[in-house]
mmCIF file of C-alpha atoms in Angstrom:
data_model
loop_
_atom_site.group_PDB
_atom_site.id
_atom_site.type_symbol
_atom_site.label_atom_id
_atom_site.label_comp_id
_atom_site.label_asym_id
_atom_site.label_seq_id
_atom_site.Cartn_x
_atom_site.Cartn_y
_atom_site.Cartn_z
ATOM 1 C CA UNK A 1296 -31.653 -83.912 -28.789
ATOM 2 C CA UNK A 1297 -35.182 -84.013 -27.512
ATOM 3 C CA UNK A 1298 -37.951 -83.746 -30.822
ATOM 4 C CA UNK A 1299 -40.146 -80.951 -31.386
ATOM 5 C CA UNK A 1300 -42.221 -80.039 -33.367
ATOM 6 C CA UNK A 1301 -40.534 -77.394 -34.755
ATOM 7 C CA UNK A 1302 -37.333 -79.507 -34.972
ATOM 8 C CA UNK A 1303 -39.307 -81.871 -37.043
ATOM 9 C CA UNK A 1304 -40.609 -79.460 -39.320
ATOM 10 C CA UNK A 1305 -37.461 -77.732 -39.564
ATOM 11 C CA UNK A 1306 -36.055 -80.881 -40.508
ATOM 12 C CA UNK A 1307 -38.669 -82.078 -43.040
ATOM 13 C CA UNK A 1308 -38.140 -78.487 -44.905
ATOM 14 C CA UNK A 1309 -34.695 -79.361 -45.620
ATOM 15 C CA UNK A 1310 -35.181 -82.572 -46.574
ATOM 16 C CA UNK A 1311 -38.005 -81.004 -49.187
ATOM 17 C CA UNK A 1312 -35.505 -78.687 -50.100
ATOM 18 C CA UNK A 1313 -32.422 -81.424 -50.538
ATOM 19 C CA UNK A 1314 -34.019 -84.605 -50.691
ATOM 20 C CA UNK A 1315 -32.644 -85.869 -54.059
ATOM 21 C CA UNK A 1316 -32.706 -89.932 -54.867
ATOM 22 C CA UNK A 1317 -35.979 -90.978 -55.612
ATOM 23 C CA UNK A 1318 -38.362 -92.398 -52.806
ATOM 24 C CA UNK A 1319 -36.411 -95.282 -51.207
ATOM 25 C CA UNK A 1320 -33.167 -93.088 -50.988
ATOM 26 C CA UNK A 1321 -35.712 -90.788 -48.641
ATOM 27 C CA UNK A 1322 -37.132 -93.462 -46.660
ATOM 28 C CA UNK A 1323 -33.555 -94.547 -45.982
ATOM 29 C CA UNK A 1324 -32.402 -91.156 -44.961
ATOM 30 C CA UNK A 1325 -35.280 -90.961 -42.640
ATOM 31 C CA UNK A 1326 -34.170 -93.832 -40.843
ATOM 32 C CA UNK A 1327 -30.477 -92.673 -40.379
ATOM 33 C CA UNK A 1328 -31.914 -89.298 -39.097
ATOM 34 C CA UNK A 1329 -34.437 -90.078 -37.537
ATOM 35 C CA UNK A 1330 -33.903 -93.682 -35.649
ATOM 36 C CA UNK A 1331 -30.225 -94.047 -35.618
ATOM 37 C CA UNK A 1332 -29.104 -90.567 -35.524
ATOM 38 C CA UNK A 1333 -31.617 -88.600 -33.056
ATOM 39 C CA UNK A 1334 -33.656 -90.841 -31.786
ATOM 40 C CA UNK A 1335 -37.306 -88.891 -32.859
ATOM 41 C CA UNK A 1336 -38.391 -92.281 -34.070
ATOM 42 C CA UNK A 1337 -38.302 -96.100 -32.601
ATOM 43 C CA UNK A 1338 -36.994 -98.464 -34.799
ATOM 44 C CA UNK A 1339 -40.484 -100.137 -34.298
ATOM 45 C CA UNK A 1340 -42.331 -97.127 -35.730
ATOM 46 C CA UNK A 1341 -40.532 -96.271 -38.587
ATOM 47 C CA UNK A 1342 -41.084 -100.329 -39.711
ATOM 48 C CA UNK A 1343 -44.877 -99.757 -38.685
ATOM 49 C CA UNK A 1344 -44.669 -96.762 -40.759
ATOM 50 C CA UNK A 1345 -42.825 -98.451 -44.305
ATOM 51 C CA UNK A 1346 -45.122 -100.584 -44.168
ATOM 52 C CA UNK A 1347 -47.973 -98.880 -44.366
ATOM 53 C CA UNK A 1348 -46.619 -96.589 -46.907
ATOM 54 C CA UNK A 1349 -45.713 -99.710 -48.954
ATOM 55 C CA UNK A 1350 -49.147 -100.937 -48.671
ATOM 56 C CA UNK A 1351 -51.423 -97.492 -49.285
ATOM 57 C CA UNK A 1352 -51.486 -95.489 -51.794
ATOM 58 C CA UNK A 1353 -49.765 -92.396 -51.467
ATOM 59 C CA UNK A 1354 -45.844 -91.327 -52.575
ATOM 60 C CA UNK A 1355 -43.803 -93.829 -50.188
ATOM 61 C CA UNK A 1356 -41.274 -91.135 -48.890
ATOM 62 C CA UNK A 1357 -44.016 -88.725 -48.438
ATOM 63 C CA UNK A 1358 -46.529 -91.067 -46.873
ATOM 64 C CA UNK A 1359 -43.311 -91.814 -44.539
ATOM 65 C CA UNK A 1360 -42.659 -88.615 -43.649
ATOM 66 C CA UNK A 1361 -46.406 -87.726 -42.512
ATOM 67 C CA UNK A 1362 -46.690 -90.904 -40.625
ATOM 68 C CA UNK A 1363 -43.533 -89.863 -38.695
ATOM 69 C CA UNK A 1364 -45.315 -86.116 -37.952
ATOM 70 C CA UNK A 1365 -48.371 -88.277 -36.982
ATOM 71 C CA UNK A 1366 -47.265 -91.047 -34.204
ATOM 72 C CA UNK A 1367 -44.627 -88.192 -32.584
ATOM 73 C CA UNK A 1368 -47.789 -85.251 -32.399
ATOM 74 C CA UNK A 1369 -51.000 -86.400 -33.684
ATOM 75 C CA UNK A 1370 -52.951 -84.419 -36.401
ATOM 76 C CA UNK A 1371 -51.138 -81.366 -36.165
ATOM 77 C CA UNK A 1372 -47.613 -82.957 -36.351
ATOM 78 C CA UNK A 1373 -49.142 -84.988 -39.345
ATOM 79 C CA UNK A 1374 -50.301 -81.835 -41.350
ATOM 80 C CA UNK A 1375 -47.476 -79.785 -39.886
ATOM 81 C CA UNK A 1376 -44.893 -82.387 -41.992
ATOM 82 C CA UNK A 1377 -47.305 -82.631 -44.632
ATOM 83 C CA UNK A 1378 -46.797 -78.720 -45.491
ATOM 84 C CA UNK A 1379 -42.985 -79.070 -44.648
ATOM 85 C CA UNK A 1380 -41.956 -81.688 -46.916
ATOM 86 C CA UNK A 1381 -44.399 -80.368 -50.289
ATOM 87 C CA UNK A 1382 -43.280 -77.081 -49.628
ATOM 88 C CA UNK A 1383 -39.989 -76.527 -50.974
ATOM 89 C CA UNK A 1384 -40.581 -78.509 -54.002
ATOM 90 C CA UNK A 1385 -43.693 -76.565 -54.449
ATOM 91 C CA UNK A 1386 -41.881 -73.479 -54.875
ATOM 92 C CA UNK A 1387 -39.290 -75.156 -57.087
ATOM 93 C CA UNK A 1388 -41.355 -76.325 -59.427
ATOM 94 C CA UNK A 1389 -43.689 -73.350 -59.312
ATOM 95 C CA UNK A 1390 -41.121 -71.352 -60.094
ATOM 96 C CA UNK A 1391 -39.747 -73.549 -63.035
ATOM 97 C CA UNK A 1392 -42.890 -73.967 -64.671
ATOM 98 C CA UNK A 1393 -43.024 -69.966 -65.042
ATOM 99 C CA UNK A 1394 -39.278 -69.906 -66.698
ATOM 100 C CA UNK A 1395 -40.285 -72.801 -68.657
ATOM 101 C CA UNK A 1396 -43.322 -70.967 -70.351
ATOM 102 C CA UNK A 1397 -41.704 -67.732 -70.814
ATOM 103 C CA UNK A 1398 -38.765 -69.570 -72.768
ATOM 104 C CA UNK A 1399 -40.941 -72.079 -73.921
ATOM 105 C CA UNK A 1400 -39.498 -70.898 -77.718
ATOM 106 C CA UNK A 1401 -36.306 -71.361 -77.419
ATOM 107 C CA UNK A 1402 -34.318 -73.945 -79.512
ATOM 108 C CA UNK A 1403 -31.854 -74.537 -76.925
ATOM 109 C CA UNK A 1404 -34.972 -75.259 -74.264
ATOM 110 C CA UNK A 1405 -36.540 -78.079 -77.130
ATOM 111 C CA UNK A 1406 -32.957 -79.691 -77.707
ATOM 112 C CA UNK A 1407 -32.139 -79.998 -73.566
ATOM 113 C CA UNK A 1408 -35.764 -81.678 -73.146
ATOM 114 C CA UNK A 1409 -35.129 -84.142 -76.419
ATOM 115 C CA UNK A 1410 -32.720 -85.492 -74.789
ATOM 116 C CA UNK A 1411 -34.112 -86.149 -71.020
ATOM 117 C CA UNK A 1412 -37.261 -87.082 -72.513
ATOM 118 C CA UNK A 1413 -35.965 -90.644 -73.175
ATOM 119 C CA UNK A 1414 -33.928 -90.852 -69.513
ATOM 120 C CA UNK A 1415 -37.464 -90.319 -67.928
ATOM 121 C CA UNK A 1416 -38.635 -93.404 -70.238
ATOM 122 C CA UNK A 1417 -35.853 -95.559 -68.847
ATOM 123 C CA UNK A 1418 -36.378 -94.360 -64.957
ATOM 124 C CA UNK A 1419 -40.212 -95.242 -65.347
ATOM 125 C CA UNK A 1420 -39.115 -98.766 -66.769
ATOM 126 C CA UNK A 1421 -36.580 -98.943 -63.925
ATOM 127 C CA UNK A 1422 -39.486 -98.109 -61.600
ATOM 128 C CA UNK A 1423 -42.168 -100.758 -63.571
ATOM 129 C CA UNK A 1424 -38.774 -103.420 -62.750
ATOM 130 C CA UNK A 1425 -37.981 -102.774 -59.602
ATOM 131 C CA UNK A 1426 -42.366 -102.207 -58.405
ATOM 132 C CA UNK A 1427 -42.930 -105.806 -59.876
ATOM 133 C CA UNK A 1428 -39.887 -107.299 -57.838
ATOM 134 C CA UNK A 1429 -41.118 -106.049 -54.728
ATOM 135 C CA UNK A 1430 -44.949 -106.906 -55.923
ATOM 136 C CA UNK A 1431 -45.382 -109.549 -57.855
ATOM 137 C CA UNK A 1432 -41.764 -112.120 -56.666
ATOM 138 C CA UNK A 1433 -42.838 -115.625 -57.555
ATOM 139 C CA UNK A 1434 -46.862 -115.470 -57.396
ATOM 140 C CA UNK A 1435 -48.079 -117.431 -60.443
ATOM 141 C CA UNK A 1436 -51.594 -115.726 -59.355
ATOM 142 C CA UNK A 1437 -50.077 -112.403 -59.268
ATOM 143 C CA UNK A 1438 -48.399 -112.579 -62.264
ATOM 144 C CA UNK A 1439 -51.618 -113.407 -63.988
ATOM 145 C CA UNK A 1440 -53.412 -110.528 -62.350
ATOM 146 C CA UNK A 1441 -50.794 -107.503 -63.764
ATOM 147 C CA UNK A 1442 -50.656 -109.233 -67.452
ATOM 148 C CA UNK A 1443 -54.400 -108.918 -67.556
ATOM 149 C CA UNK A 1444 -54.254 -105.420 -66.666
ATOM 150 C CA UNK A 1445 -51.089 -104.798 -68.557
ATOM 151 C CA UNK A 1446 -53.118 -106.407 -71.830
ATOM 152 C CA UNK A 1447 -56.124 -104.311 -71.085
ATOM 153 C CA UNK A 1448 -54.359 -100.950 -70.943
ATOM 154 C CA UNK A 1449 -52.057 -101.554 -74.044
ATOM 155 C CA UNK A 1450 -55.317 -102.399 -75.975
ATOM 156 C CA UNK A 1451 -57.250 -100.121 -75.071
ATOM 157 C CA UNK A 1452 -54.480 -97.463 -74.760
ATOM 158 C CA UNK A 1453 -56.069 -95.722 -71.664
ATOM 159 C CA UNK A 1454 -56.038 -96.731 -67.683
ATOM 160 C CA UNK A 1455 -59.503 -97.698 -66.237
ATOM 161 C CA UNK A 1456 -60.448 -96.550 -62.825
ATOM 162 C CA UNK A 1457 -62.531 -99.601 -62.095
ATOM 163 C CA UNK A 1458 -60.163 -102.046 -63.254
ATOM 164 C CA UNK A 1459 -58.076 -101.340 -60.030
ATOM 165 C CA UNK A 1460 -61.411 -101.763 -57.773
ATOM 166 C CA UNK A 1461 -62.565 -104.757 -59.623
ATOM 167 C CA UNK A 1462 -58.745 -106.081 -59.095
ATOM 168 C CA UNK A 1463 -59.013 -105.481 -55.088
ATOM 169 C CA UNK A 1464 -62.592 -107.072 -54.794
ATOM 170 C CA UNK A 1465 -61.327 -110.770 -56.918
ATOM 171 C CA UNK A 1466 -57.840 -110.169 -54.626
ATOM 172 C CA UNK A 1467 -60.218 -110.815 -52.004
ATOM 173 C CA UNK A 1468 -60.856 -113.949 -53.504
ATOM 174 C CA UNK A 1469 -57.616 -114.890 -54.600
ATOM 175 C CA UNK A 1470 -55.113 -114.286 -51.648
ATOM 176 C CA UNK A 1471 -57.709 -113.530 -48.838
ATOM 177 C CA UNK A 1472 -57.073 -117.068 -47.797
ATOM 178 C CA UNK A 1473 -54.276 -116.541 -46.424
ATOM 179 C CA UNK A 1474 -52.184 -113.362 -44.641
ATOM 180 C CA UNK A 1475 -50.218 -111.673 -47.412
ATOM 181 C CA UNK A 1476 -46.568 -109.918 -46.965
ATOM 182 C CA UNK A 1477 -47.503 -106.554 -47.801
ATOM 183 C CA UNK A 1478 -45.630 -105.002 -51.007
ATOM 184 C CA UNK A 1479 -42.652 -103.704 -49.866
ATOM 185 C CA UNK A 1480 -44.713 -77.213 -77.548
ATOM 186 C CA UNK A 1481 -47.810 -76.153 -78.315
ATOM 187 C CA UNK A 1482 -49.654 -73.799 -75.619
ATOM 188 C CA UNK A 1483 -51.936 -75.823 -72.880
ATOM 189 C CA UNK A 1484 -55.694 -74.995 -72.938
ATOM 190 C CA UNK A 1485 -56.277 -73.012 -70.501
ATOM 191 C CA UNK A 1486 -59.156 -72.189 -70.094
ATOM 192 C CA UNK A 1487 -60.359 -76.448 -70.113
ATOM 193 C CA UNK A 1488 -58.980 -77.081 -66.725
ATOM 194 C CA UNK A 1489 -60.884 -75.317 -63.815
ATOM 195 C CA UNK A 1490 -59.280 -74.871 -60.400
ATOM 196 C CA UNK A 1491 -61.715 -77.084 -58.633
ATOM 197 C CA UNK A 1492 -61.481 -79.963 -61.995
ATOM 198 C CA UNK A 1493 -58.093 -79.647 -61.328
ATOM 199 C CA UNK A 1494 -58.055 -80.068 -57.537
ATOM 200 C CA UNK A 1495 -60.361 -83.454 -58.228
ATOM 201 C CA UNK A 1496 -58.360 -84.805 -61.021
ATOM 202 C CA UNK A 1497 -55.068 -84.797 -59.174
ATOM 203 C CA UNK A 1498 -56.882 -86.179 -55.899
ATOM 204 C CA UNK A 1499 -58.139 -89.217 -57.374
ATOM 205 C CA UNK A 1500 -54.869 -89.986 -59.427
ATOM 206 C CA UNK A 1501 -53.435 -89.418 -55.884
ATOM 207 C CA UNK A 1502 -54.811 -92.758 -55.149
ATOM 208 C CA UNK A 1503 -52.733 -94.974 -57.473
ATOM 209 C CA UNK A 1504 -49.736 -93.714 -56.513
ATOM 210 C CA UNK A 1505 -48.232 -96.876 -54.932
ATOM 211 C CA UNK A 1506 -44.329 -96.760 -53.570
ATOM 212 C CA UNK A 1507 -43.149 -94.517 -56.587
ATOM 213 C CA UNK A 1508 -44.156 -91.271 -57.344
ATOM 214 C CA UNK A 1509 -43.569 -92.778 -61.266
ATOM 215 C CA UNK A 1510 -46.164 -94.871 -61.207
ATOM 216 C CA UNK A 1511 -48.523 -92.015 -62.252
ATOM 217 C CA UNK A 1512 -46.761 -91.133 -64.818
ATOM 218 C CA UNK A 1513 -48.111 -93.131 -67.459
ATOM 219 C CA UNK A 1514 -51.781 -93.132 -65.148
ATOM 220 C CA UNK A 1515 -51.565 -88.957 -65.873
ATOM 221 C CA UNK A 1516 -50.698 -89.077 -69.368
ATOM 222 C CA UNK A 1517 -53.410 -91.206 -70.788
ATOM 223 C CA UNK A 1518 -55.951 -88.252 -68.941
ATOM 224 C CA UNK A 1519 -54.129 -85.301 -69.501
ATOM 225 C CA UNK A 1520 -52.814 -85.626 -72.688
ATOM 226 C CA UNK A 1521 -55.089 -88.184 -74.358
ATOM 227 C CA UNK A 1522 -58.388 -87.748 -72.890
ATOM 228 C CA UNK A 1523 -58.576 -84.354 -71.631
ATOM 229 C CA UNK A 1524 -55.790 -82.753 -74.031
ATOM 230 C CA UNK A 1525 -54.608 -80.323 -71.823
ATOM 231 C CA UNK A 1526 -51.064 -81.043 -72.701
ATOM 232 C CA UNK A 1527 -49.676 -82.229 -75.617
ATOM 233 C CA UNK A 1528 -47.036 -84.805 -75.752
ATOM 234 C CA UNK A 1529 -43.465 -83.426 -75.386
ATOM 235 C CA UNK A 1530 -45.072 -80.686 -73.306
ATOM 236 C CA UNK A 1531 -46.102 -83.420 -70.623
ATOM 237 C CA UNK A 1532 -42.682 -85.342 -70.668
ATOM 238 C CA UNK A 1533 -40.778 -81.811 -69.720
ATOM 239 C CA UNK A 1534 -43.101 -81.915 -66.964
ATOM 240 C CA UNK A 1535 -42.172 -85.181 -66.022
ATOM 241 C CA UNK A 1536 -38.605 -84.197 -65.647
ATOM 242 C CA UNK A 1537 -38.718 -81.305 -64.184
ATOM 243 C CA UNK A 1538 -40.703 -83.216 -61.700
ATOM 244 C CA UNK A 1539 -37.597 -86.087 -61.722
ATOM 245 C CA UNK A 1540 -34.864 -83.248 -61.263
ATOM 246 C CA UNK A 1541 -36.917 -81.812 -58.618
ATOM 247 C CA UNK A 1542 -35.789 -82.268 -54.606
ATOM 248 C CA UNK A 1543 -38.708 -84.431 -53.211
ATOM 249 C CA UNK A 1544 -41.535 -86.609 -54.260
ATOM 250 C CA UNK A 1545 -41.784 -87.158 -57.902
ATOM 251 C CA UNK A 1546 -45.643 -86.499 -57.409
ATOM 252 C CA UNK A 1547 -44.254 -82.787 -57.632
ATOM 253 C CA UNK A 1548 -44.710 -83.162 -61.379
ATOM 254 C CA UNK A 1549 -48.859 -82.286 -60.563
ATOM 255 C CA UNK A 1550 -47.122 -78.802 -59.686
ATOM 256 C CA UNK A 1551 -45.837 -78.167 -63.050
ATOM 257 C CA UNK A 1552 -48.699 -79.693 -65.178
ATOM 258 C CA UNK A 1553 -51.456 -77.021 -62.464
ATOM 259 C CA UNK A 1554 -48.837 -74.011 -63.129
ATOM 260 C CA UNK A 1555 -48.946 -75.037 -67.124
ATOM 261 C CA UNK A 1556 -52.973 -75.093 -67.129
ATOM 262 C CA UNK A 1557 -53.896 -72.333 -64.744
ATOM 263 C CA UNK A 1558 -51.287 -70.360 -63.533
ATOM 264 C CA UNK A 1559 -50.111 -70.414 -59.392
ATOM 265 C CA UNK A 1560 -53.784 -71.132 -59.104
ATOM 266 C CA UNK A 1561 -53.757 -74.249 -60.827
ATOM 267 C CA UNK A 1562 -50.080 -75.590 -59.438
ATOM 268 C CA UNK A 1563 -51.837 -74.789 -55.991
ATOM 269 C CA UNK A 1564 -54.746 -77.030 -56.551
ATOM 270 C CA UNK A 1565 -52.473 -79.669 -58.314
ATOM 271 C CA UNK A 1566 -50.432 -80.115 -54.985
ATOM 272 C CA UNK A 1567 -53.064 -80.033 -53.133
ATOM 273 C CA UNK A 1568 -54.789 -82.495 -55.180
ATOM 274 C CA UNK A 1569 -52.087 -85.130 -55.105
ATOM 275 C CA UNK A 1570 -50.792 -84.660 -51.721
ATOM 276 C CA UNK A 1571 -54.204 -85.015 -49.846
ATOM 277 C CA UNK A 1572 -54.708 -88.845 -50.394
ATOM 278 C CA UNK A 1573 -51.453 -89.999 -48.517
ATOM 279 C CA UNK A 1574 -51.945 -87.307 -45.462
ATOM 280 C CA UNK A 1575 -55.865 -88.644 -45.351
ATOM 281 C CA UNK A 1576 -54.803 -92.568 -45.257
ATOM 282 C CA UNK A 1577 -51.979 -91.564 -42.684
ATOM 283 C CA UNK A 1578 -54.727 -89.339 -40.338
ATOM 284 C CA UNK A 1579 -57.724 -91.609 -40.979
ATOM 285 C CA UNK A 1580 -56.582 -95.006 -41.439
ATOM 286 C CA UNK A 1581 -53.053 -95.565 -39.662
ATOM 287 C CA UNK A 1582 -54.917 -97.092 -36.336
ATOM 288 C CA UNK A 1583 -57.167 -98.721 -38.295
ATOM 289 C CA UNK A 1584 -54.548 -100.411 -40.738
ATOM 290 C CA UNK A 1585 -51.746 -100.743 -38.214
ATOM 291 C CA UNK A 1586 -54.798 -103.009 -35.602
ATOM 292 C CA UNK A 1587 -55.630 -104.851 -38.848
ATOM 293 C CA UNK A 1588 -53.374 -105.084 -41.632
ATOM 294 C CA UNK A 1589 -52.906 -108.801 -40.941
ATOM 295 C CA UNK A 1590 -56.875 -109.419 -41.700
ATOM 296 C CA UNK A 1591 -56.858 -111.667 -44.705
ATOM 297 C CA UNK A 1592 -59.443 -109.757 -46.711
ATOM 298 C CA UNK A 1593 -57.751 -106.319 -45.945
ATOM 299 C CA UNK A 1594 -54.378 -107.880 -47.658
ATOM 300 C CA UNK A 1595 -56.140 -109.657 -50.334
ATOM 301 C CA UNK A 1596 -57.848 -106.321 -51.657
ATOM 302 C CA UNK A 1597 -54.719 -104.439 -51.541
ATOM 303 C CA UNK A 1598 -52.638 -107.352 -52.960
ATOM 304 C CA UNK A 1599 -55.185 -107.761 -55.624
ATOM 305 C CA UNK A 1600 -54.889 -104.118 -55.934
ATOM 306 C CA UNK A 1601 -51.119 -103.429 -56.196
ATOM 307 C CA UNK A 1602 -50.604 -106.160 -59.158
ATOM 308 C CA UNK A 1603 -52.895 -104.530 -61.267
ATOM 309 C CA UNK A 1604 -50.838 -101.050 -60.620
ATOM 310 C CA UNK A 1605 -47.671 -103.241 -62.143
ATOM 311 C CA UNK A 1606 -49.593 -104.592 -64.986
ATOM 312 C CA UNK A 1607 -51.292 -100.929 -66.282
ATOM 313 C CA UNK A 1608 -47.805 -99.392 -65.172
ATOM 314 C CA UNK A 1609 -45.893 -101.878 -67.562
ATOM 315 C CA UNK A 1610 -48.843 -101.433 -70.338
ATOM 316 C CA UNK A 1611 -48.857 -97.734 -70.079
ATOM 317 C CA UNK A 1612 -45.255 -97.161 -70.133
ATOM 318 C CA UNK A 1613 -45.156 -98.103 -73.909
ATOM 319 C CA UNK A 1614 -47.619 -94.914 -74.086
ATOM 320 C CA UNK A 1615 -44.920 -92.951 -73.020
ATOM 321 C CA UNK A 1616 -42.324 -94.606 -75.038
ATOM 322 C CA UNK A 1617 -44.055 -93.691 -78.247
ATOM 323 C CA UNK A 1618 -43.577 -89.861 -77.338
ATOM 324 C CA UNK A 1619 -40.338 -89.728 -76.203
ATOM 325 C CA UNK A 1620 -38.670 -92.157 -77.985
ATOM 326 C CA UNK A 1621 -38.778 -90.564 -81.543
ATOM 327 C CA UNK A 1622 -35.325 -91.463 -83.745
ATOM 328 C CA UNK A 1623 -32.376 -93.729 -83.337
ATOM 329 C CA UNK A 1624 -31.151 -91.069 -81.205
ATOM 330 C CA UNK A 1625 -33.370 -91.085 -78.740
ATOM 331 C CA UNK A 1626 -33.585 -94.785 -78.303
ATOM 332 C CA UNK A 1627 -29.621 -94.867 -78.514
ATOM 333 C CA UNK A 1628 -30.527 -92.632 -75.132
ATOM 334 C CA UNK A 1629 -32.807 -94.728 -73.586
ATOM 335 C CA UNK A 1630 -30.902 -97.591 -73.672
ATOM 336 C CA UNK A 1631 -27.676 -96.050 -72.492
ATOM 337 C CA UNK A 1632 -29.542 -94.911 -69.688
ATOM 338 C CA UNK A 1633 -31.215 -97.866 -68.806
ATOM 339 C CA UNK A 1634 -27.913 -99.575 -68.905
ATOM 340 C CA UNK A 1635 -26.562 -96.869 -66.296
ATOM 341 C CA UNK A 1636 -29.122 -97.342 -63.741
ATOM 342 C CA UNK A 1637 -29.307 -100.680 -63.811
ATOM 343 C CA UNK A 1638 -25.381 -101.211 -63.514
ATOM 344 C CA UNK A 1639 -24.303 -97.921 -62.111
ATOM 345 C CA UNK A 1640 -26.926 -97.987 -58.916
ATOM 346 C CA UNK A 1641 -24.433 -95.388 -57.232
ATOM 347 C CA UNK A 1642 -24.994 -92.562 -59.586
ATOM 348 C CA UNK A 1643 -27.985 -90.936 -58.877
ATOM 349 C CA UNK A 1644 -31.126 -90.268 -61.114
ATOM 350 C CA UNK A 1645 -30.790 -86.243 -60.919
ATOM 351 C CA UNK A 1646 -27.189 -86.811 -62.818
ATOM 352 C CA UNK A 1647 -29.002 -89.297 -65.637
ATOM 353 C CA UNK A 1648 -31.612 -86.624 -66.316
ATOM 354 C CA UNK A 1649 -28.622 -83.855 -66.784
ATOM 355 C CA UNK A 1650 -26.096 -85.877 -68.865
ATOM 356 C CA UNK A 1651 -29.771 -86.798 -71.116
ATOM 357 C CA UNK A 1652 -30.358 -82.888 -71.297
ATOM 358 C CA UNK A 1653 -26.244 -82.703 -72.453
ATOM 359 C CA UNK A 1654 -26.910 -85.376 -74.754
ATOM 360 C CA UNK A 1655 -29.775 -83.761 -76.329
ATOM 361 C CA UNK A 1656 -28.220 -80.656 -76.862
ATOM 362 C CA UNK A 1657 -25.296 -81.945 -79.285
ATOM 363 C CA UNK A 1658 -27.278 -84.247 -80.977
ATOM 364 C CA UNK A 1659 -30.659 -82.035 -81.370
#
């Protein structure tokens, strides 16, 4: 079958719509559909394409996805897959968000969240485990980069913008000697979060998003809960697994967080927010990173930039942990869950989150 670009859109919606698994379950489903099944993609471009989304900020899946609009029709396919793929979770989560507030109350509501709130602890630890792996393997100097970070976040308790900048520039330094392989309830506040502050916020926490959408996590809690206080803390985890339960990027979680501050207005900006970074790098900077990405200074910034995203991942995740990880119960959870996605790899993360929720409600 010959692509299109309708067939490609058509096929991005459903894989918006369906897409369950996290972000390298997507990628891989690209590749059977895409390379092995039609044809829409070489096997040379979709590696070109990983790549890049390993290396960039941006959700990997996502990034993926985009890139794949991009080398088959240019800027239009590019944005074309870009609305395609956010859309269906968009209107998901949009509409979640509004049954979530309007039962908000309800005991049965607090009890199901109790109990995923601690599964969402244990996927972000999965994700801080299986990030470093890919990152940091046996670098001595990599290692040393993400504890510093991961000691500066826990004791300061908040992530620092700069600290990722001032990580590329000594990267430079460090492994720009050499090429690099690249890293494979209480009610919000309204009224505190404009649409354009919202549309800002999201956009430059779009930019530490690197391979898993859960590496914001902890990134968005220490602003929107700590900082800014839009959310409090339980409110902020539901987000988080809505987000998780959600078909499509885990990113999706900005959604939820916009429609709890400012209505369809504010899950609009959210999206848009969060989404724009990875469809920028893939419109501006594929050529540019695909003609270069061997350039030793190029890999040593983004190397020097990805270890610090494992150590203030690993530093912020205890952040998290305080909030949802409240009672013997809830660590009892936790663990059990950890223990099932580390040794049972075939069930998938959706299931986790809904035997949590069970969980919660007989034990609540």
């Amino acid at each position: 079958m010959q692509v299109t670009l309708g067939r490609l859109v058509a096929y991005f919606l459903r894989l918006g719509a369906l897409g369950f698994g996290g972000p390298v379950a997507l990628a891989n489903r690209m590749r059977r559909d895409l390379v092995e099944k039609r044809g829409w993609i070489t096997p040379d471009e979709y590696e070109d394409g990983l790549a890049l989304a390993a290396a960039c900020p941006g959700p990997l899946a996502y990034q993926l996805g985009v890139y794949c609009g991009y080398v088959r029709f240019g800027i239009g396919g590019a944005l074309a897959v870009a609305v395609a793929f956010g859309l269906p979770p968009f209107l998901l989560v949009t509409a979640g968000a509004a049954l979530y507030r309007t039962f908000a109350g309800d005991w049965h509501l607090r009890a199901l969240f109790y109990g995923i709130a601690p599964v969402v602890v244990a996927l972000i630890v999965k994700a801080c485990w299986n990030l470093g792996a890919k990152t940091l393997r046996r670098d001595a100097r990599a290692w040393a980069f993400a504890i510093v970070a991961c000691a500066i976040t826990a004791i300061l308790e908040r992530e620092i913008a700069i600290l990722f900048i001032a990580a590329g520039l000594l990267g430079i330094v460090v492994f720009g000697g050499a090429p690099t392989a690249p890293p494979a309830k209480s009610t919000p506040a309204l009224a505190v979060a404009a649409i354009p502050q919202l549309f800002i916020f999201f956009f430059k926490t779009g930019l530490l998003v690197f391979g898993s959408g859960l590496v914001i996590v902890p990134f968005l809690k220490t602003q929107v809960v700590d900082q800014y206080h839009w959310l409090d803390d339980r409110t902020f985890l539901d987000a988080v697994a809505v987000g998780m339960i959600s078909p499509g990027p885990v990113v999706i979680t900005a959604t939820f967080v916009g429609y709890l501050l400012a209505g369809v207005r504010g899950a609009t900006a959210a999206t848009a927010g969060i989404f724009s970074p990875p469809v920028l790098f893939v419109i501006l900077a594929t050529p540019l990173l695909l003609r270069h990405r061997s350039n030793p200074r190029l890999r040593g910034f983004i190397r020097g930039v990805s270890t610090a995203v494992v150590g203030v991942l690993v530093g912020t995740t205890w952040l998290v942990g305080k909030t949802a990880i409240i009672d013997m119960t809830t660590l009892d959870i936790s663990i059990a869950a950890v223990l099932l996605v580390v040794f049972a790899k075939r069930v998938p993360e959706p299931l986790v989150i809904v035997a949590g929720g069970i969980a919660g409600l007989i034990a609540y």
